[in-house]
XYZ file of C-alpha atoms in Angstrom:
433
model
C -11.247 50.111 -23.582
C -13.089 49.370 -20.301
C -15.577 47.134 -22.128
C -12.735 45.346 -23.915
C -10.939 44.701 -20.573
C -14.192 43.519 -19.018
C -14.808 41.102 -21.896
C -11.232 39.825 -21.651
C -11.607 39.260 -17.891
C -14.855 37.364 -18.410
C -13.204 35.254 -21.121
C -10.247 34.339 -18.861
C -12.620 33.571 -15.987
C -14.629 31.253 -18.216
C -11.454 29.439 -19.290
C -10.395 29.026 -15.662
C -13.805 27.691 -14.708
C -13.725 25.289 -17.640
C -10.240 24.096 -16.691
C -11.337 23.421 -13.128
C -14.410 21.586 -14.341
C -12.274 19.412 -16.590
C -9.675 18.612 -13.898
C -9.968 14.899 -13.119
C -12.003 14.263 -9.984
C -13.253 17.816 -9.588
C -16.993 18.155 -9.102
C -19.157 20.129 -6.722
C -19.768 16.916 -4.781
C -16.089 16.085 -4.365
C -15.129 19.709 -3.771
C -17.676 19.925 -0.937
C -16.006 17.117 1.044
C -12.413 17.810 0.027
C -11.492 20.292 2.809
C -12.415 17.833 5.574
C -10.748 14.947 3.760
C -7.591 16.975 3.205
C -7.545 18.047 6.856
C -7.716 14.396 7.895
C -4.913 13.593 5.442
C -2.618 16.194 7.012
C -3.413 14.929 10.513
C -2.768 11.302 9.585
C 0.453 12.165 7.758
C 1.810 14.045 10.765
C 0.806 11.313 13.220
C 1.508 7.906 11.623
C 1.429 4.607 13.532
C 3.159 1.286 12.927
C 1.453 -1.933 11.850
C -0.875 -3.446 14.476
C -0.487 -0.313 16.624
C -2.861 1.988 14.698
C -4.953 2.848 17.759
C -5.268 6.613 17.281
C -5.492 6.285 13.503
C -8.360 3.814 13.770
C -10.112 5.934 16.407
C -9.974 9.056 14.222
C -11.447 7.255 11.227
C -14.067 5.398 13.285
C -15.277 8.606 14.938
C -15.724 10.380 11.633
C -17.588 7.472 10.052
C -19.838 7.122 13.086
C -20.676 10.847 12.909
C -21.768 10.320 9.281
C -24.308 7.700 10.385
C -22.382 4.482 9.768
C -22.723 1.539 12.134
C -19.076 1.169 13.192
C -17.451 -1.888 14.756
C -13.945 -1.319 16.082
C -11.125 -3.671 17.139
C -11.752 -6.218 14.398
C -8.572 -8.234 14.087
C -6.788 -5.848 16.450
C -7.308 -2.241 15.379
C -9.474 -2.941 12.331
C -12.717 -1.107 11.545
C -15.884 -2.262 9.800
C -18.380 0.546 9.091
C -21.729 -0.340 7.531
C -24.520 1.775 6.063
C -27.658 -0.021 4.913
C -29.832 1.696 2.349
C -32.613 -0.663 1.345
C -32.386 -3.836 -0.740
C -29.431 -4.371 -3.024
C -25.921 -5.781 -3.109
C -23.288 -5.456 -0.390
C -20.173 -3.641 -1.621
C -16.882 -3.336 0.258
C -14.428 -0.429 0.050
C -11.176 -1.020 1.904
C -8.294 1.152 3.097
C -5.153 0.375 5.067
C -4.343 2.053 8.398
C -0.629 1.521 9.012
C 2.603 3.401 8.331
C 6.253 2.373 8.001
C 9.456 2.561 10.084
C 10.966 5.196 7.783
C 12.443 8.609 8.626
C 10.673 11.185 6.480
C 12.919 13.452 4.391
C 10.352 15.172 2.162
C 10.770 18.580 3.795
C 7.015 19.074 3.740
C 5.605 21.478 6.366
C 3.470 18.620 7.680
C 6.231 15.997 7.546
C 6.151 13.310 10.200
C 8.537 13.613 13.124
C 6.994 10.639 14.892
C 8.953 7.869 16.595
C 7.676 4.640 18.121
C 8.871 1.356 19.585
C 8.689 -1.449 17.051
C 7.829 -5.037 17.918
C 11.512 -5.791 18.569
C 11.762 -3.022 21.135
C 13.718 -0.620 18.924
C 12.936 3.082 18.735
C 12.230 3.829 15.076
C 11.011 6.810 13.032
C 7.539 6.428 11.532
C 6.240 7.780 8.211
C 3.294 7.268 5.891
C 5.740 6.378 3.120
C 3.244 4.227 1.222
C 0.296 6.587 0.885
C -2.112 4.901 3.288
C -2.910 8.330 4.757
C -4.233 9.405 1.356
C -6.233 6.167 1.055
C -7.902 6.784 4.425
C -8.683 10.401 3.585
C -10.218 9.284 0.283
C -12.373 6.672 1.995
C -13.608 9.312 4.448
C -14.483 11.732 1.641
C -16.230 8.953 -0.264
C -18.112 7.908 2.868
C -19.422 11.446 3.337
C -20.655 11.731 -0.255
C -22.379 8.342 -0.084
C -24.008 9.168 3.257
C -25.391 12.441 1.899
C -26.641 11.070 -1.426
C -28.583 7.951 -0.474
C -31.035 8.624 -3.277
C -28.280 7.661 -5.775
C -27.663 4.107 -4.519
C -29.299 1.130 -2.846
C -27.880 -1.770 -0.880
C -25.266 -2.146 1.849
C -22.032 -0.158 1.849
C -19.184 -1.667 3.897
C -16.127 0.463 4.659
C -13.090 -1.461 5.905
C -10.138 0.035 7.774
C -7.564 -2.741 7.741
C -4.553 -2.801 10.065
C -1.088 -4.237 9.439
C -0.992 -4.292 5.652
C 2.731 -3.573 5.690
C 3.350 -6.789 7.614
C 0.848 -8.612 5.350
C -0.990 -9.905 8.431
C -3.914 -7.514 8.931
C -6.425 -8.974 6.483
C -5.890 -12.475 7.871
C -6.301 -11.110 11.404
C -9.656 -9.525 10.525
C -10.827 -12.756 8.897
C -9.676 -14.796 11.922
C -11.716 -12.410 14.102
C -14.917 -13.317 12.262
C -15.028 -10.873 9.369
C -16.775 -13.467 7.196
C -19.322 -14.443 9.861
C -19.983 -11.267 11.860
C -20.726 -9.042 8.874
C -22.571 -9.340 5.543
C -20.558 -10.996 2.794
C -19.668 -8.406 0.144
C -20.786 -9.141 -3.409
C -17.851 -7.076 -4.706
C -14.799 -5.359 -3.266
C -12.990 -2.149 -4.244
C -9.587 -0.801 -3.211
C -6.889 1.463 -4.617
C -3.243 2.345 -4.056
C -1.362 5.544 -4.829
C 2.049 5.527 -6.478
C 4.423 7.687 -8.486
C 4.365 5.605 -11.677
C 1.383 7.482 -13.148
C 0.487 11.191 -13.078
C -1.862 12.510 -10.419
C -5.373 12.809 -11.787
C -5.360 9.331 -13.322
C -6.519 5.847 -12.377
C -4.983 2.698 -13.861
C -6.836 -0.610 -14.202
C -5.107 -3.981 -14.412
C -7.486 -6.797 -15.388
C -6.452 -10.202 -14.038
C -3.176 -10.543 -12.112
C -2.535 -7.233 -10.345
C 0.532 -7.800 -8.187
C 2.912 -10.399 -6.765
C 3.046 -13.126 -4.150
C 5.110 -12.089 -1.127
C 7.107 -14.180 1.336
C 9.083 -12.797 4.277
C 11.989 -14.846 5.589
C 14.196 -14.259 8.639
C 17.567 -16.062 8.650
C 19.977 -16.590 11.550
C 23.491 -17.882 10.825
C 25.321 -19.450 13.775
C 29.083 -19.176 14.181
C 31.623 -19.055 16.988
C 32.502 -15.637 18.341
C 35.879 -14.322 19.419
C 38.475 -11.587 19.066
C 38.616 -9.757 15.757
C 42.380 -10.121 15.690
C 42.158 -13.925 15.849
C 39.598 -14.986 13.214
C 41.269 -18.403 12.917
C 39.897 -19.255 16.346
C 36.334 -18.366 15.362
C 33.659 -19.242 12.846
C 32.682 -15.873 11.460
C 28.876 -15.731 10.860
C 29.197 -12.353 9.118
C 31.351 -13.862 6.368
C 28.908 -16.748 5.950
C 25.966 -14.309 5.831
C 27.724 -12.084 3.284
C 28.492 -15.005 0.962
C 24.915 -16.265 1.362
C 23.418 -12.893 0.477
C 25.436 -12.738 -2.731
C 24.689 -16.344 -3.686
C 20.956 -15.821 -3.208
C 20.945 -13.432 -6.162
C 22.088 -16.208 -8.496
C 18.792 -18.007 -7.892
C 17.006 -15.414 -10.021
C 19.798 -14.997 -12.566
C 20.735 -18.674 -12.977
C 17.844 -20.885 -11.795
C 14.624 -19.078 -12.690
C 13.711 -19.333 -16.362
C 14.565 -16.081 -18.200
C 11.438 -13.995 -18.608
C 9.757 -15.279 -15.461
C 9.349 -12.748 -12.648
C 11.149 -13.255 -9.328
C 12.779 -10.872 -6.833
C 14.916 -11.712 -3.797
C 15.792 -8.646 -1.718
C 17.749 -8.575 1.552
C 16.293 -5.651 3.481
C 18.409 -5.744 6.636
C 21.499 -7.350 8.177
C 22.158 -7.398 11.921
C 25.330 -8.717 13.525
C 27.808 -7.787 16.230
C 28.221 -4.955 18.683
C 31.816 -3.759 18.182
C 34.375 -3.594 15.395
C 36.890 -5.928 17.040
C 34.477 -8.624 18.160
C 33.387 -11.469 15.892
C 29.831 -12.288 17.016
C 28.263 -15.680 17.623
C 25.499 -15.132 15.082
C 24.241 -12.925 12.268
C 20.682 -12.255 11.141
C 19.281 -10.975 7.870
C 15.797 -10.588 6.409
C 14.452 -11.343 2.954
C 11.437 -10.358 0.957
C 10.650 -12.657 -1.967
C 8.273 -11.708 -4.792
C 6.909 -13.906 -7.590
C 3.893 -14.080 -9.889
C 3.458 -17.782 -10.626
C 2.882 -20.443 -7.926
C 5.389 -22.827 -9.505
C 8.099 -20.130 -9.610
C 7.314 -19.256 -5.996
C 7.785 -22.887 -4.951
C 11.044 -23.168 -6.913
C 12.530 -19.962 -5.493
C 11.634 -20.700 -1.866
C 13.156 -24.183 -2.093
C 16.323 -22.751 -3.663
C 16.601 -20.139 -0.908
C 16.511 -22.802 1.809
C 19.051 -24.938 -0.064
C 21.453 -22.039 -0.624
C 21.342 -20.840 2.993
C 21.944 -24.316 4.401
C 24.697 -25.040 1.880
C 26.636 -21.855 2.621
C 26.370 -22.442 6.371
C 27.741 -25.942 6.002
C 30.527 -24.766 3.680
C 31.500 -22.038 6.147
C 31.756 -24.463 9.055
C 28.768 -23.072 10.971
C 28.392 -24.503 14.445
C 24.779 -25.492 13.808
C 22.210 -25.487 11.035
C 20.850 -22.017 10.241
C 17.434 -20.969 11.484
C 15.159 -20.136 8.518
C 11.814 -18.628 9.544
C 9.073 -18.119 6.946
C 7.052 -15.726 9.093
C 4.890 -13.648 6.698
C 3.279 -14.386 3.363
C 0.456 -13.348 1.102
C -0.785 -14.396 -2.311
C -1.084 -12.119 -5.329
C -4.190 -9.991 -5.896
C -6.331 -11.021 -8.863
C -8.636 -8.417 -10.385
C -11.890 -9.872 -11.682
C -11.766 -9.152 -15.455
C -15.549 -8.764 -15.820
C -15.652 -6.321 -12.914
C -12.736 -4.358 -14.381
C -14.586 -4.064 -17.691
C -17.815 -3.032 -15.993
C -16.249 -0.307 -13.858
C -14.064 1.140 -16.589
C -17.084 2.833 -18.140
C -18.158 4.356 -14.829
C -14.630 5.600 -14.136
C -14.277 7.089 -17.609
C -17.589 8.902 -17.214
C -16.403 10.375 -13.915
C -12.754 11.128 -14.641
C -12.638 11.378 -18.429
C -11.580 8.639 -20.818
C -7.985 9.859 -21.108
C -7.546 9.649 -17.335
C -8.433 5.959 -17.021
C -5.382 3.959 -18.024
C -4.570 0.280 -18.498
C -1.511 -1.059 -16.686
C 0.326 -4.344 -16.347
C 0.970 -6.237 -13.094
C 3.114 -4.504 -10.483
C 5.917 -6.094 -8.457
C 4.645 -4.994 -5.046
C 2.321 -7.138 -2.915
C -0.869 -6.679 -0.896
C -2.685 -8.829 1.647
C -6.023 -7.738 0.170
C -5.773 -11.122 -1.556
C -7.054 -12.684 1.674
C -10.430 -11.002 1.094
C -10.522 -12.212 -2.511
C -9.885 -15.747 -1.264
C -13.157 -15.465 0.685
C -14.913 -15.367 -2.687
C -15.235 -11.580 -3.044
C -14.695 -10.539 -6.713
C -12.670 -7.339 -6.573
C -11.037 -4.514 -8.456
C -7.822 -3.109 -7.009
C -6.961 0.130 -8.830
C -3.700 2.066 -9.131
C -4.042 5.772 -8.315
C -1.665 8.183 -10.028
C 0.206 10.258 -7.462
C 3.055 11.882 -9.382
C 3.208 15.600 -10.067
C 2.729 15.582 -13.873
C 5.499 18.109 -14.520
C 8.002 16.332 -12.264
C 7.079 12.976 -13.786
C 7.574 14.297 -17.327
C 10.938 15.819 -16.406
C 12.081 12.587 -14.692
C 11.082 10.556 -17.737
C 12.911 12.984 -20.009
C 16.072 12.473 -17.941
C 15.614 8.719 -17.722
C 15.122 8.845 -13.959
C 12.418 7.693 -11.557
C 10.587 9.694 -8.921
C 10.834 8.523 -5.292
C 8.826 5.322 -4.960
C 6.598 4.021 -2.199
C 8.612 3.228 0.961
C 11.143 5.950 0.109
C 11.746 8.652 2.758
C 11.129 11.133 -0.081
C 7.767 9.697 -1.194
C 5.222 12.527 -1.379
C 2.149 12.131 -3.619
C 0.730 15.169 -5.364
C -2.233 15.307 -2.993
C -4.296 17.681 -5.093
C -5.467 16.311 -7.547
C -4.712 12.735 -6.374
C -7.101 12.932 -3.410
C -9.832 14.486 -5.567
C -9.373 11.710 -8.110
C -9.430 8.948 -5.508
C -12.721 10.163 -4.031
C -14.323 10.616 -7.445
C -13.193 7.155 -8.579
C -14.440 5.428 -5.439
C -17.829 7.157 -5.580
C -18.234 6.296 -9.272
C -17.368 2.640 -8.679
C -19.611 2.293 -5.634
C -22.620 3.916 -7.295
C -22.224 1.665 -10.318
C -22.230 -1.437 -8.130
C -24.915 -0.250 -5.704
C -27.671 0.047 -8.292
């Protein structure tokens, strides 16, 4: 009986060991750096910072990379970081992460949930949360950096690690380039980046050859009216009414002007007007985000937005022409098809063939496109972040898990962080031959 129990225990132990070995991203190498990477993740998640204000975030990452032996340059394009490790002749390869968080109040209930607040650029006190997973991206880059620094016999060339500020305002990449990124540092032969989301299960990586995501345009609109007493609207020009009608009419651009089947999104993310319920204000402001894939659709939609806003203001008797500010924009990210094909094999060897997926373009946007426009062929990967059981249950019920930018967004860190590190190391070693 004792021998039988001993044999059974050994059998179960062997199955457990095999299961761990087959878990995507798990290897002795990744496991050795995971505790420090996970510790950084928890710290960053608890202490997020808004776009262009990532001073402590950048300092934490820079210090760790410098301690690993990287030559670190800080304050590139504001709070940006460029960390370089040269290891003999060979190509220069760039791995990039974002640094910033969002003005979102976290409601995940996690023990390490953010309680941070900060002043935004408009002077408002806002909650701050890593609601887009940039904390996981930074932790993955740090873990990858440690493996690469301690295994220089496995690669040759120049490794460039980029900590980019202000991705959420789609201005950080341009700021780094304006600060001499292309002239102060070696030009990368290839670039790598990834982004976590809840569309795919944790433990997987998805590749999208060609068009990866959408163009993005941010528009701020101010409607001008004539304020007065709420009980006497006939003596005023109500900018709130004009703004409300405009917001509704904007949606008909996609449904009635864009060719069916073409992708376009017009979302109004905020409306600001007035100070009291019985006062009609002088003006009203609202903000748009516009997403498209094709340049010609982008041009059509932006022109229609301007026309609609001006037309509704005139029809409503506005006291002056509306102010329409196109203040942020970025082009879509294009994944080099040859690079995607090349790295698929390396990723499958590292993660397992079943854990490397193929996906279509996503509707979100990324200012990483600014680096591609410098002539850096790149692969931007999608990292699965959903708890597999929760994802399966949500799909069974026809529901969706909380998405990026939701106050409930919480990636399944283990195995997602393991997978991210393993994928980045596999891609970098393939390119740094």
